[in-house]
mmCIF file of C-alpha atoms in Angstrom:
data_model
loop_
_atom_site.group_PDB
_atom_site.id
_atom_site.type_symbol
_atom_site.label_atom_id
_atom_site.label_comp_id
_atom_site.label_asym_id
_atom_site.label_seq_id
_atom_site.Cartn_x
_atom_site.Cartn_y
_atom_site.Cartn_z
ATOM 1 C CA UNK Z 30 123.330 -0.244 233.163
ATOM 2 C CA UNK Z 31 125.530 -1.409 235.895
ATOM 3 C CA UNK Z 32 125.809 -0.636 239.770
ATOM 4 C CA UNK Z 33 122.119 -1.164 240.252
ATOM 5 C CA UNK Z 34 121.013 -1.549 243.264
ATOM 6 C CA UNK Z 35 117.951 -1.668 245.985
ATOM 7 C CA UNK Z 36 118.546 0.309 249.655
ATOM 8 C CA UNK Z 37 115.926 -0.181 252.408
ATOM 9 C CA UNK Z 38 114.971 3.434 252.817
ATOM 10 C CA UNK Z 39 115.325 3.385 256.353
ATOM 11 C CA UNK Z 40 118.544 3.679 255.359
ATOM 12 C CA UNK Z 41 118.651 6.001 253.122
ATOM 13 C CA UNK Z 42 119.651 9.343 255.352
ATOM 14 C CA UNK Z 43 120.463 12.018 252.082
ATOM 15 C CA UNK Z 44 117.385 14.174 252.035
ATOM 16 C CA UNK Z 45 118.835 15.656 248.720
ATOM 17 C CA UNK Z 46 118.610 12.344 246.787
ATOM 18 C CA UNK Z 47 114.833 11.792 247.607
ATOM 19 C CA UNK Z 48 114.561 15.486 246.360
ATOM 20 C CA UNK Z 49 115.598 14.984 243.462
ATOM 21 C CA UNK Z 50 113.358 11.940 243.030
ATOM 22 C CA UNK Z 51 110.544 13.916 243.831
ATOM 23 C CA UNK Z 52 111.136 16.893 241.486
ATOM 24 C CA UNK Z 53 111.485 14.191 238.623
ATOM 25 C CA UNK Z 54 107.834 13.306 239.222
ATOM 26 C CA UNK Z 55 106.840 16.803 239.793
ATOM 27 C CA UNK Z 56 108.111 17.626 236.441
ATOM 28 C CA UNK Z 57 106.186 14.740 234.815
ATOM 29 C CA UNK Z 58 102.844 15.106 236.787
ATOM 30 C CA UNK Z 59 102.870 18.878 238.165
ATOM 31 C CA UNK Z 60 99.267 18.893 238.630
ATOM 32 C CA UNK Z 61 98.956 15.477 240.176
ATOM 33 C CA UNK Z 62 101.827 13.931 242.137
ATOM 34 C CA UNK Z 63 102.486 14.874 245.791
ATOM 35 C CA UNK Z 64 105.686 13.547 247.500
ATOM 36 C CA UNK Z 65 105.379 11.348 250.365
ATOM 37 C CA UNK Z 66 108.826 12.386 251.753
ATOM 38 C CA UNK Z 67 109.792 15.817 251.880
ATOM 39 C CA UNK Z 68 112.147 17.766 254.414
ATOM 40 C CA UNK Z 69 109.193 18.589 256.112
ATOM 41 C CA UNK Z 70 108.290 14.980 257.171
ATOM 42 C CA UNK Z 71 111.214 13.297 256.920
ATOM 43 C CA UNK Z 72 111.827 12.373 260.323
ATOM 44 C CA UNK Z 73 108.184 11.032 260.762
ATOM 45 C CA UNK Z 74 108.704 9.319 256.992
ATOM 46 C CA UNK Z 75 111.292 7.208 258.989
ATOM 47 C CA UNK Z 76 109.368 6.493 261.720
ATOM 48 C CA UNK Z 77 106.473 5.178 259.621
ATOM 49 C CA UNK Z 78 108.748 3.430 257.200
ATOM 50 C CA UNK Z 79 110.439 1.714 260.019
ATOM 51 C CA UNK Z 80 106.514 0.633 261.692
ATOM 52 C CA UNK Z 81 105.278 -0.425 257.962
ATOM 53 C CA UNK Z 82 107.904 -3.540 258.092
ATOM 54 C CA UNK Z 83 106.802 -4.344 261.425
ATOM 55 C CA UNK Z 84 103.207 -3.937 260.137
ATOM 56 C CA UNK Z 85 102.527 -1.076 262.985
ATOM 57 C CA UNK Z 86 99.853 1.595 262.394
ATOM 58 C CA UNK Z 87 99.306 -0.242 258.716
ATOM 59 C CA UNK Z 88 96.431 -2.283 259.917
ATOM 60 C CA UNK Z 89 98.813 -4.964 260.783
ATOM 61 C CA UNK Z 90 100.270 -5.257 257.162
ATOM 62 C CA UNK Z 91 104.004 -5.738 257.122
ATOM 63 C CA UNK Z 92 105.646 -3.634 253.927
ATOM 64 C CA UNK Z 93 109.631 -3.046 253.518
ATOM 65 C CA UNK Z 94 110.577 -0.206 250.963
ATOM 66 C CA UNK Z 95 112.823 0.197 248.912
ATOM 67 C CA UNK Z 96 115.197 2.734 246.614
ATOM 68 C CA UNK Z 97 116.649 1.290 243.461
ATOM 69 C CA UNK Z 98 119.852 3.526 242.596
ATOM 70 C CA UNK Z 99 121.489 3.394 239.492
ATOM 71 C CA UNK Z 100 125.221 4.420 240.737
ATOM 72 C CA UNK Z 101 123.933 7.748 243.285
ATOM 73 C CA UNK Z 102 120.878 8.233 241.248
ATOM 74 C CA UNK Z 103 117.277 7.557 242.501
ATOM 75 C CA UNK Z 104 115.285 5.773 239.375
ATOM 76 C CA UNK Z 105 112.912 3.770 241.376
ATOM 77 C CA UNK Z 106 110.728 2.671 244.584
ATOM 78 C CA UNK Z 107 109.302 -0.606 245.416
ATOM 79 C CA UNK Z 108 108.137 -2.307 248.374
ATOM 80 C CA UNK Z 109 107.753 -5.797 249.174
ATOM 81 C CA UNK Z 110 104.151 -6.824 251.448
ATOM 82 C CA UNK Z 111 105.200 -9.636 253.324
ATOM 83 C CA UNK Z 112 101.462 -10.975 254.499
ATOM 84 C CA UNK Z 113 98.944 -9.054 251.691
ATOM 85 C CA UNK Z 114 96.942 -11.753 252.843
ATOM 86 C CA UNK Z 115 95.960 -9.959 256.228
ATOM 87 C CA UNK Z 116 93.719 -7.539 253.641
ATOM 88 C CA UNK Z 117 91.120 -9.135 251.387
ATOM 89 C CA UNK Z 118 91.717 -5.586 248.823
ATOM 90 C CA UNK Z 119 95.612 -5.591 249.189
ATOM 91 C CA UNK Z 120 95.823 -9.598 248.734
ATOM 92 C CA UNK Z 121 93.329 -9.497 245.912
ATOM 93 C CA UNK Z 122 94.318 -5.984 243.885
ATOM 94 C CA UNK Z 123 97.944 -5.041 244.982
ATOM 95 C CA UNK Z 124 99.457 -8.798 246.328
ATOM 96 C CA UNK Z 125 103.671 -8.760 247.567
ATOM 97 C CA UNK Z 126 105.376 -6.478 245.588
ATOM 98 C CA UNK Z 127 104.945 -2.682 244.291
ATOM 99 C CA UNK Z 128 107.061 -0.596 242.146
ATOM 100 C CA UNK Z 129 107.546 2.321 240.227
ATOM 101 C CA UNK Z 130 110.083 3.945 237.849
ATOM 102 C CA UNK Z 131 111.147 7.858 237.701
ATOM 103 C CA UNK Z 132 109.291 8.877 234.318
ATOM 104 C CA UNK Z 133 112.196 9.854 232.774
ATOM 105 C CA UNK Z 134 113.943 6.069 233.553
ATOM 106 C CA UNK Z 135 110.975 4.170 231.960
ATOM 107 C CA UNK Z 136 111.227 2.091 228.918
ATOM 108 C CA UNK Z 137 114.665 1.198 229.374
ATOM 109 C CA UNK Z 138 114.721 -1.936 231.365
ATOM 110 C CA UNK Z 139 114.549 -0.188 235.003
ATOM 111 C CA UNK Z 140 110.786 -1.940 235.895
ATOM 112 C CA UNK Z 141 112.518 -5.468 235.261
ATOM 113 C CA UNK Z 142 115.285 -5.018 237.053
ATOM 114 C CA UNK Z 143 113.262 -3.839 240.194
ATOM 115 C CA UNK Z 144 110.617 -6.806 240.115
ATOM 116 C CA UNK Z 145 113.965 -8.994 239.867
ATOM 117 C CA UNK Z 146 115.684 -7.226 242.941
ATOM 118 C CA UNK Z 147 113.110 -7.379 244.872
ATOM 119 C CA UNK Z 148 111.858 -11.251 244.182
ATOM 120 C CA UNK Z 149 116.241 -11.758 245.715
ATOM 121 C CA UNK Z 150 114.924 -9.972 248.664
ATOM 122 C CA UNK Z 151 111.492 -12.076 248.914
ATOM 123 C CA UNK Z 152 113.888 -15.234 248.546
ATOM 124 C CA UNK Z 153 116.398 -14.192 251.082
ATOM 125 C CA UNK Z 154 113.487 -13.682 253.708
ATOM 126 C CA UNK Z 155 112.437 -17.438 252.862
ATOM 127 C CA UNK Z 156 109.539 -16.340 250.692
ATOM 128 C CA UNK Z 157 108.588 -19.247 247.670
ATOM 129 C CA UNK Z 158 105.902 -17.460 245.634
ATOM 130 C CA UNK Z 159 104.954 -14.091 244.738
ATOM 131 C CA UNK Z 160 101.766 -12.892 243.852
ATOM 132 C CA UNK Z 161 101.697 -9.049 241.797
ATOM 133 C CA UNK Z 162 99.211 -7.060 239.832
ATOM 134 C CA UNK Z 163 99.076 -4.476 237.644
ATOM 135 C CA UNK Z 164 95.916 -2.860 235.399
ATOM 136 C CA UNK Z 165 94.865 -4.838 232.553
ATOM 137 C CA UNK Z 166 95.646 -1.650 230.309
ATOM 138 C CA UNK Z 167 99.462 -1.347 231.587
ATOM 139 C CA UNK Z 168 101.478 -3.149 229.343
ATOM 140 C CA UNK Z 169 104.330 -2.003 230.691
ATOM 141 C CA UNK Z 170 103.902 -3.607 233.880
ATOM 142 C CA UNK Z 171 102.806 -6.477 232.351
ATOM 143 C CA UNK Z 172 106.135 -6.731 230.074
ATOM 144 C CA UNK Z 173 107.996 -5.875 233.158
ATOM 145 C CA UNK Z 174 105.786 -9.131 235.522
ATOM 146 C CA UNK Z 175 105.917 -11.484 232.274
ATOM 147 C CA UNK Z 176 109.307 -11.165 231.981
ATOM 148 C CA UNK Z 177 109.769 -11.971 235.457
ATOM 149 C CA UNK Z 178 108.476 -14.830 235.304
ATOM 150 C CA UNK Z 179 104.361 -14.251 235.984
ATOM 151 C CA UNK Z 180 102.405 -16.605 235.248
ATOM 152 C CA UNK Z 181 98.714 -14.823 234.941
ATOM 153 C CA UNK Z 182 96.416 -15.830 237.416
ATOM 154 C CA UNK Z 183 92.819 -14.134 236.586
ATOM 155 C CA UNK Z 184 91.628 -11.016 235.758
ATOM 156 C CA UNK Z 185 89.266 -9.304 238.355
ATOM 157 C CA UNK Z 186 87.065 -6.204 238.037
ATOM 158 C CA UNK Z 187 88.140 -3.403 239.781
ATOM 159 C CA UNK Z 188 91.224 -1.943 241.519
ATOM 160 C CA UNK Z 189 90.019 -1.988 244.916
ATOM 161 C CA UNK Z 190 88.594 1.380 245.229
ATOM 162 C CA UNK Z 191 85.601 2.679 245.467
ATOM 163 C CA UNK Z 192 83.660 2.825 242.015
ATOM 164 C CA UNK Z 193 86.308 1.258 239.515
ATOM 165 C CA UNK Z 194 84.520 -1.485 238.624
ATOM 166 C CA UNK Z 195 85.401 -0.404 234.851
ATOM 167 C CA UNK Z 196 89.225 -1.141 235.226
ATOM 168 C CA UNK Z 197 90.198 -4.229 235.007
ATOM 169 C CA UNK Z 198 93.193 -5.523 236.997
ATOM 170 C CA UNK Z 199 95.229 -8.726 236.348
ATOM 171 C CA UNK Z 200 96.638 -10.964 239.153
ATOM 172 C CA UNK Z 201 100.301 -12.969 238.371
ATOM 173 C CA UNK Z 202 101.832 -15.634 240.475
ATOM 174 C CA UNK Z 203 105.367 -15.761 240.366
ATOM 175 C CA UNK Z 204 107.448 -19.009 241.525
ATOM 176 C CA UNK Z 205 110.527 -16.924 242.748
ATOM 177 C CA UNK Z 206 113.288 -19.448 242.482
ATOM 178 C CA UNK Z 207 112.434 -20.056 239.268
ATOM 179 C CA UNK Z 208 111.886 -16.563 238.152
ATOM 180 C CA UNK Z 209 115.757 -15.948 239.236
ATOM 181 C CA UNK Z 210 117.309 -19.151 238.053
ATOM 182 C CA UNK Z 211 115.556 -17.873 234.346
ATOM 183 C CA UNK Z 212 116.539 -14.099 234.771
ATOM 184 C CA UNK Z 213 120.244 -15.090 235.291
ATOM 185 C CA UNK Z 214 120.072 -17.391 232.577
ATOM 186 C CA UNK Z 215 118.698 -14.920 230.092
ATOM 187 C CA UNK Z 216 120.870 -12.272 231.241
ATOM 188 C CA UNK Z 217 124.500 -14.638 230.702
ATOM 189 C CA UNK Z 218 122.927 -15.573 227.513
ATOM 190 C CA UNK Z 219 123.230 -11.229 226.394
ATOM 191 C CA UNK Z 220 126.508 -10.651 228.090
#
């Protein structure tokens, strides 16, 4: 895997890619997933995107998303929360960053790559720490946290929504300079 890379999706202008993105999901959930950014609400998508990071009409949370492209594919979203402290059920269930992988991109390395990406952007803003969850049934994720570093916090009941106290969710702190000195490391070490 090479030319990996996150764009702000601000930024991020081709319609057609995001399509594409969406129909992958569509194919893997088709009686579940809805896209959040279709032609039809692109323009407002933007707009929204654009008040998130300044934490307008988001209850004062301020979120940045995120593409990851391998070369001029779509394989991923992710979003960094810069204050998830502002919400007792974001700080405690969903904390700085979310991601997700295109179903057909799992299992091959995509989810680590993402977490790493955006802990550089959380370090370029000035951020030391990162806090990230995931469901205590998700190994995946928790591969994906471990190997960036997480050090497991708790485990707390619940996801944050309304009857789920039968999930259980784990909570990871990550010291981000650390996390990226190690990830480098590891990743000379394979080359």
């Amino acid at each position: 895997m090479n030319q990996i890379f996150l764009f702000p999706v601000t930024e991020m202008l081709d319609i057609t890619k995001i399509e594409e993105y969406n129909q992958e999901f569509i194919k893997a959930y088709p009686n579940s997933w809805e896209p959040f950014v279709t032609k039809n609400n692109f323009d407002e998508y933007l707009r929204r995107m654009n008040d998130y990071s300044e934490g307008k009409g988001n209850d004062g949370l301020k979120e940045m998303f995120y593409w990851l492209f391998d070369k001029d594919k779509i394989v991923g979203s992710g979003s960094i929360r810069l204050n998830p402290e502002i919400d007792k059920i974001t700080e405690t269930y969903a904390g700085h960053i979310f991601y997700q992988i295109v179903p057909t991109y799992r299992k091959q390395g995509y989810g680590t790559i993402i977490c790493h990406l955006l802990l550089q952007e959380m370090q370029k803003l000035g951020l030391k720490e990162a806090i990230i969850s995931c469901y205590d049934t998700n190994v995946g994720s928790i591969n994906i946290i471990e190997n960036n570093g997480g050090e497991l916090i708790e485990t707390v009941l619940g996801d944050g929504s309304p009857n789920s106290d039968y999930l259980k969710t784990r909570r990871y702190k990550i010291d981000i300079d650390k996390s990226l000195i190690e990830y480098d490391a590891r990743n000379k070490l394979q080359k």
